[in-house]
Amino acid sequence: GAYYVSRVEDVCVVDDVSAVEGEEYDLEEFEGYSMEKDELESVVGSPWKLRLRLADEEGRGMQIHCRMSEDYLDIRKGMNVVGILLSTSREFVKLAAMTDFCVLDAVGGPVWVGDYPYLDKDKFLRTLGENGIADSLVDIIYDDNDYYEEEEEEEEEFYDDDDDSRDDDYDSDDNNLEEEDTGMLQKLK
């Protein structure tokens, strides 16, 4: 197997894995969702599904689906994700399988995405710490934090203090890494 270290490029909810882009729902529309009270499942017999689009540093993308869960409500674009890909060849010409994926920088700690718990979660996180992947992800997160701080400074310079014409939908605080958010990654070191 090989680690697949990536970022969330898009996250949404679909009623069927074959749904096209226009049939996707924003994750924010599912605030308050619970698996126990999945309305789609009660009506048609199959539950809502999370669609997660991932991409690594080299631009290789992957789209995964799994049953929607209330645990996924805080996943956002740009979060760091790690999973394991399996192949029958050393060159990974063809993928044979993939594990569940861990969204490392989700608020409140790691979120595991997948229908089945393939990985021993504690051992996986320990191994990430031992082999340096956790360190590299901490660096990536801090680099992102610097980027967002620079972006915010540029935005502040662009707008006059007396001008309230900023886009109210932009909240740079959502992109800044808070001290408590790094707790899990620091433990991996």
mmCIF file of C-alpha atoms in Angstrom:
data_model
loop_
_atom_site.group_PDB
_atom_site.id
_atom_site.type_symbol
_atom_site.label_atom_id
_atom_site.label_comp_id
_atom_site.label_asym_id
_atom_site.label_seq_id
_atom_site.Cartn_x
_atom_site.Cartn_y
_atom_site.Cartn_z
ATOM 1 C CA GLY A 1 0.000 0.000 0.000
ATOM 2 C CA ALA A 2 0.889 3.668 -0.267
ATOM 3 C CA TYR A 3 -0.223 6.755 1.586
ATOM 4 C CA TYR A 4 -2.484 9.103 -0.313
ATOM 5 C CA VAL A 5 -1.921 12.530 1.214
ATOM 6 C CA SER A 6 -4.358 15.032 -0.230
ATOM 7 C CA ARG A 7 -6.712 17.915 0.375
ATOM 8 C CA VAL A 8 -10.450 18.263 0.132
ATOM 9 C CA GLU A 9 -11.180 19.912 -3.211
ATOM 10 C CA ASP A 10 -14.956 19.704 -2.798
ATOM 11 C CA VAL A 11 -17.411 18.192 -0.366
ATOM 12 C CA CYS A 12 -21.127 17.763 -0.994
ATOM 13 C CA VAL A 13 -24.045 15.381 -0.513
ATOM 14 C CA VAL A 14 -25.809 13.302 -3.169
ATOM 15 C CA ASP A 15 -28.753 10.940 -3.193
ATOM 16 C CA ASP A 16 -26.980 8.530 -5.554
ATOM 17 C CA VAL A 17 -23.304 7.989 -6.409
ATOM 18 C CA SER A 18 -24.111 8.482 -10.109
ATOM 19 C CA ALA A 19 -25.508 11.984 -9.462
ATOM 20 C CA VAL A 20 -24.033 14.668 -11.719
ATOM 21 C CA GLU A 21 -22.798 18.079 -10.614
ATOM 22 C CA GLY A 22 -26.212 19.771 -10.798
ATOM 23 C CA GLU A 23 -27.668 17.096 -8.503
ATOM 24 C CA GLU A 24 -25.268 17.783 -5.634
ATOM 25 C CA TYR A 25 -26.317 19.455 -2.386
ATOM 26 C CA ASP A 26 -24.118 21.743 -0.291
ATOM 27 C CA LEU A 27 -23.053 20.123 2.947
ATOM 28 C CA GLU A 28 -24.247 23.238 4.804
ATOM 29 C CA GLU A 29 -27.825 22.325 3.807
ATOM 30 C CA PHE A 30 -27.526 19.272 6.062
ATOM 31 C CA GLU A 31 -26.952 21.125 9.316
ATOM 32 C CA GLY A 32 -28.678 19.091 12.010
ATOM 33 C CA TYR A 33 -28.588 15.884 9.916
ATOM 34 C CA SER A 34 -28.420 12.560 11.718
ATOM 35 C CA MET A 35 -28.108 9.048 10.331
ATOM 36 C CA GLU A 36 -30.871 7.991 12.673
ATOM 37 C CA LYS A 37 -33.347 10.366 11.022
ATOM 38 C CA ASP A 38 -32.190 10.159 7.380
ATOM 39 C CA GLU A 39 -35.323 11.263 5.483
ATOM 40 C CA LEU A 40 -34.128 9.917 2.133
ATOM 41 C CA GLU A 41 -33.583 6.470 3.604
ATOM 42 C CA SER A 42 -37.033 6.450 5.182
ATOM 43 C CA VAL A 43 -38.654 7.386 1.841
ATOM 44 C CA VAL A 44 -36.660 5.509 -0.815
ATOM 45 C CA GLY A 45 -34.710 2.970 1.242
ATOM 46 C CA SER A 46 -31.191 4.278 0.601
ATOM 47 C CA PRO A 47 -29.425 6.977 2.629
ATOM 48 C CA TRP A 48 -27.830 10.254 1.617
ATOM 49 C CA LYS A 49 -24.187 9.913 0.564
ATOM 50 C CA LEU A 50 -21.206 12.137 1.158
ATOM 51 C CA ARG A 51 -19.197 12.921 -1.969
ATOM 52 C CA LEU A 52 -15.632 13.916 -1.246
ATOM 53 C CA ARG A 53 -13.310 15.074 -4.015
ATOM 54 C CA LEU A 54 -9.644 14.913 -3.111
ATOM 55 C CA ALA A 55 -6.463 16.028 -4.871
ATOM 56 C CA ASP A 56 -2.815 15.555 -3.979
ATOM 57 C CA GLU A 57 0.064 18.017 -4.547
ATOM 58 C CA GLU A 58 0.602 16.662 -8.048
ATOM 59 C CA GLY A 59 -3.025 17.215 -9.018
ATOM 60 C CA ARG A 60 -4.055 13.558 -8.974
ATOM 61 C CA GLY A 61 -7.654 13.469 -7.944
ATOM 62 C CA MET A 62 -9.993 10.976 -6.397
ATOM 63 C CA GLN A 63 -13.710 11.034 -5.694
ATOM 64 C CA ILE A 64 -15.088 8.905 -2.893
ATOM 65 C CA HIS A 65 -18.596 8.251 -1.635
ATOM 66 C CA CYS A 66 -19.865 6.889 1.640
ATOM 67 C CA ARG A 67 -23.020 6.941 3.673
ATOM 68 C CA MET A 68 -23.693 10.417 5.044
ATOM 69 C CA SER A 69 -23.029 10.850 8.758
ATOM 70 C CA GLU A 70 -23.387 13.694 11.213
ATOM 71 C CA ASP A 71 -19.638 13.252 11.821
ATOM 72 C CA TYR A 72 -18.969 14.753 8.366
ATOM 73 C CA LEU A 73 -20.784 18.066 8.844
ATOM 74 C CA ASP A 74 -17.603 20.015 9.684
ATOM 75 C CA ILE A 75 -15.532 18.867 6.685
ATOM 76 C CA ARG A 76 -14.500 21.832 4.549
ATOM 77 C CA LYS A 77 -12.652 22.476 1.333
ATOM 78 C CA GLY A 78 -8.891 22.680 1.873
ATOM 79 C CA MET A 79 -8.684 20.284 4.820
ATOM 80 C CA ASN A 80 -5.855 17.741 4.809
ATOM 81 C CA VAL A 81 -6.724 14.084 4.234
ATOM 82 C CA VAL A 82 -4.693 10.863 4.460
ATOM 83 C CA GLY A 83 -5.645 7.335 3.455
ATOM 84 C CA ILE A 84 -4.006 4.216 2.112
ATOM 85 C CA LEU A 85 -4.279 3.064 -1.482
ATOM 86 C CA LEU A 86 -3.736 -0.572 -2.405
ATOM 87 C CA SER A 87 -2.559 -1.959 -5.729
ATOM 88 C CA THR A 88 -1.621 -5.313 -7.146
ATOM 89 C CA SER A 89 1.510 -3.762 -8.697
ATOM 90 C CA ARG A 90 4.427 -1.899 -7.135
ATOM 91 C CA GLU A 91 4.026 0.847 -9.733
ATOM 92 C CA PHE A 92 0.395 1.449 -8.782
ATOM 93 C CA VAL A 93 -0.654 1.225 -12.421
ATOM 94 C CA LYS A 94 -4.100 0.116 -11.313
ATOM 95 C CA LEU A 95 -5.667 0.682 -7.914
ATOM 96 C CA ALA A 96 -7.126 -2.375 -6.235
ATOM 97 C CA ALA A 97 -8.686 -0.787 -3.155
ATOM 98 C CA MET A 98 -8.583 2.114 -0.744
ATOM 99 C CA THR A 99 -9.080 2.413 2.974
ATOM 100 C CA ASP A 100 -11.148 4.823 4.949
ATOM 101 C CA PHE A 101 -9.697 8.339 4.920
ATOM 102 C CA CYS A 102 -8.750 10.531 7.857
ATOM 103 C CA VAL A 103 -9.520 14.251 7.663
ATOM 104 C CA LEU A 104 -6.798 15.384 10.030
ATOM 105 C CA ASP A 105 -7.548 19.052 10.590
ATOM 106 C CA ALA A 106 -11.278 18.841 11.155
ATOM 107 C CA VAL A 107 -12.534 20.864 14.099
ATOM 108 C CA GLY A 108 -12.649 18.711 17.210
ATOM 109 C CA GLY A 109 -10.076 16.184 15.998
ATOM 110 C CA PRO A 110 -9.743 13.745 13.143
ATOM 111 C CA VAL A 111 -12.821 12.668 11.197
ATOM 112 C CA TRP A 112 -12.794 9.247 9.557
ATOM 113 C CA VAL A 113 -14.575 9.043 6.212
ATOM 114 C CA GLY A 114 -15.666 5.703 4.821
ATOM 115 C CA ASP A 115 -18.338 3.066 5.091
ATOM 116 C CA TYR A 116 -16.123 0.536 6.859
ATOM 117 C CA PRO A 117 -13.387 0.997 9.445
ATOM 118 C CA TYR A 118 -10.596 -0.713 7.533
ATOM 119 C CA LEU A 119 -7.780 0.830 9.532
ATOM 120 C CA ASP A 120 -6.827 0.514 13.172
ATOM 121 C CA LYS A 121 -7.269 4.242 13.751
ATOM 122 C CA ASP A 122 -4.925 4.606 16.728
ATOM 123 C CA LYS A 123 -2.151 2.630 15.037
ATOM 124 C CA PHE A 124 -2.594 4.585 11.796
ATOM 125 C CA LEU A 125 -2.272 7.946 13.591
ATOM 126 C CA ARG A 126 0.745 6.704 15.563
ATOM 127 C CA THR A 127 2.399 5.522 12.329
ATOM 128 C CA LEU A 128 1.791 8.917 10.698
ATOM 129 C CA GLY A 129 3.652 10.474 13.616
ATOM 130 C CA GLU A 130 6.492 7.965 13.493
ATOM 131 C CA ASN A 131 7.182 8.200 9.758
ATOM 132 C CA GLY A 132 7.082 11.998 9.499
ATOM 133 C CA ILE A 133 3.835 12.400 7.558
ATOM 134 C CA ALA A 134 2.271 14.173 10.529
ATOM 135 C CA ASP A 135 5.200 16.616 10.623
ATOM 136 C CA SER A 136 4.816 17.427 6.944
ATOM 137 C CA LEU A 137 1.082 17.971 7.375
ATOM 138 C CA VAL A 138 1.678 20.278 10.336
ATOM 139 C CA ASP A 139 4.061 22.258 8.096
ATOM 140 C CA ILE A 140 1.421 22.392 5.351
ATOM 141 C CA ILE A 141 -1.227 23.595 7.798
ATOM 142 C CA TYR A 142 1.063 26.295 9.196
ATOM 143 C CA ASP A 143 2.049 27.353 5.668
ATOM 144 C CA ASP A 144 -1.657 27.656 4.849
ATOM 145 C CA ASN A 145 -2.171 29.708 7.989
ATOM 146 C CA ASP A 146 0.586 32.124 6.912
ATOM 147 C CA TYR A 147 -1.022 32.331 3.464
ATOM 148 C CA TYR A 148 -4.415 33.202 4.913
ATOM 149 C CA GLU A 149 -2.913 35.790 7.275
ATOM 150 C CA GLU A 150 -1.098 37.433 4.336
ATOM 151 C CA GLU A 151 -4.334 37.344 2.311
ATOM 152 C CA GLU A 152 -6.195 38.999 5.187
ATOM 153 C CA GLU A 153 -3.516 41.707 5.513
ATOM 154 C CA GLU A 154 -3.718 42.411 1.777
ATOM 155 C CA GLU A 155 -7.500 42.608 2.023
ATOM 156 C CA GLU A 156 -7.281 45.025 4.951
ATOM 157 C CA GLU A 157 -4.883 47.235 2.964
ATOM 158 C CA PHE A 158 -7.251 47.130 -0.023
ATOM 159 C CA TYR A 159 -10.298 48.275 1.914
ATOM 160 C CA ASP A 160 -10.514 51.635 3.603
ATOM 161 C CA ASP A 161 -11.347 51.425 7.327
ATOM 162 C CA ASP A 162 -14.442 53.571 6.766
ATOM 163 C CA ASP A 163 -15.638 51.368 3.916
ATOM 164 C CA ASP A 164 -17.874 48.461 4.887
ATOM 165 C CA SER A 165 -18.002 47.036 1.373
ATOM 166 C CA ARG A 166 -16.294 43.775 2.329
ATOM 167 C CA ASP A 167 -18.021 40.612 1.292
ATOM 168 C CA ASP A 168 -19.935 39.510 4.389
ATOM 169 C CA ASP A 169 -19.658 35.894 3.289
ATOM 170 C CA TYR A 170 -15.845 35.965 3.613
ATOM 171 C CA ASP A 171 -14.699 34.924 7.054
ATOM 172 C CA SER A 172 -10.944 34.562 7.183
ATOM 173 C CA ASP A 173 -11.186 33.198 10.731
ATOM 174 C CA ASP A 174 -12.595 29.970 9.283
ATOM 175 C CA ASN A 175 -9.286 29.502 7.470
ATOM 176 C CA ASN A 176 -6.973 30.323 10.361
ATOM 177 C CA LEU A 177 -5.607 27.430 12.342
ATOM 178 C CA GLU A 178 -6.431 27.836 15.990
ATOM 179 C CA GLU A 179 -4.175 26.428 18.686
ATOM 180 C CA GLU A 180 -6.708 23.781 19.731
ATOM 181 C CA ASP A 181 -7.051 22.599 16.099
ATOM 182 C CA THR A 182 -3.406 21.546 16.030
ATOM 183 C CA GLY A 183 -3.652 19.499 19.215
ATOM 184 C CA MET A 184 -4.176 16.163 17.483
ATOM 185 C CA LEU A 185 -1.367 16.765 15.016
ATOM 186 C CA GLN A 186 0.993 17.875 17.764
ATOM 187 C CA LYS A 187 0.261 14.625 19.633
ATOM 188 C CA LEU A 188 1.429 12.713 16.557
ATOM 189 C CA LYS A 189 4.896 14.257 16.737
#
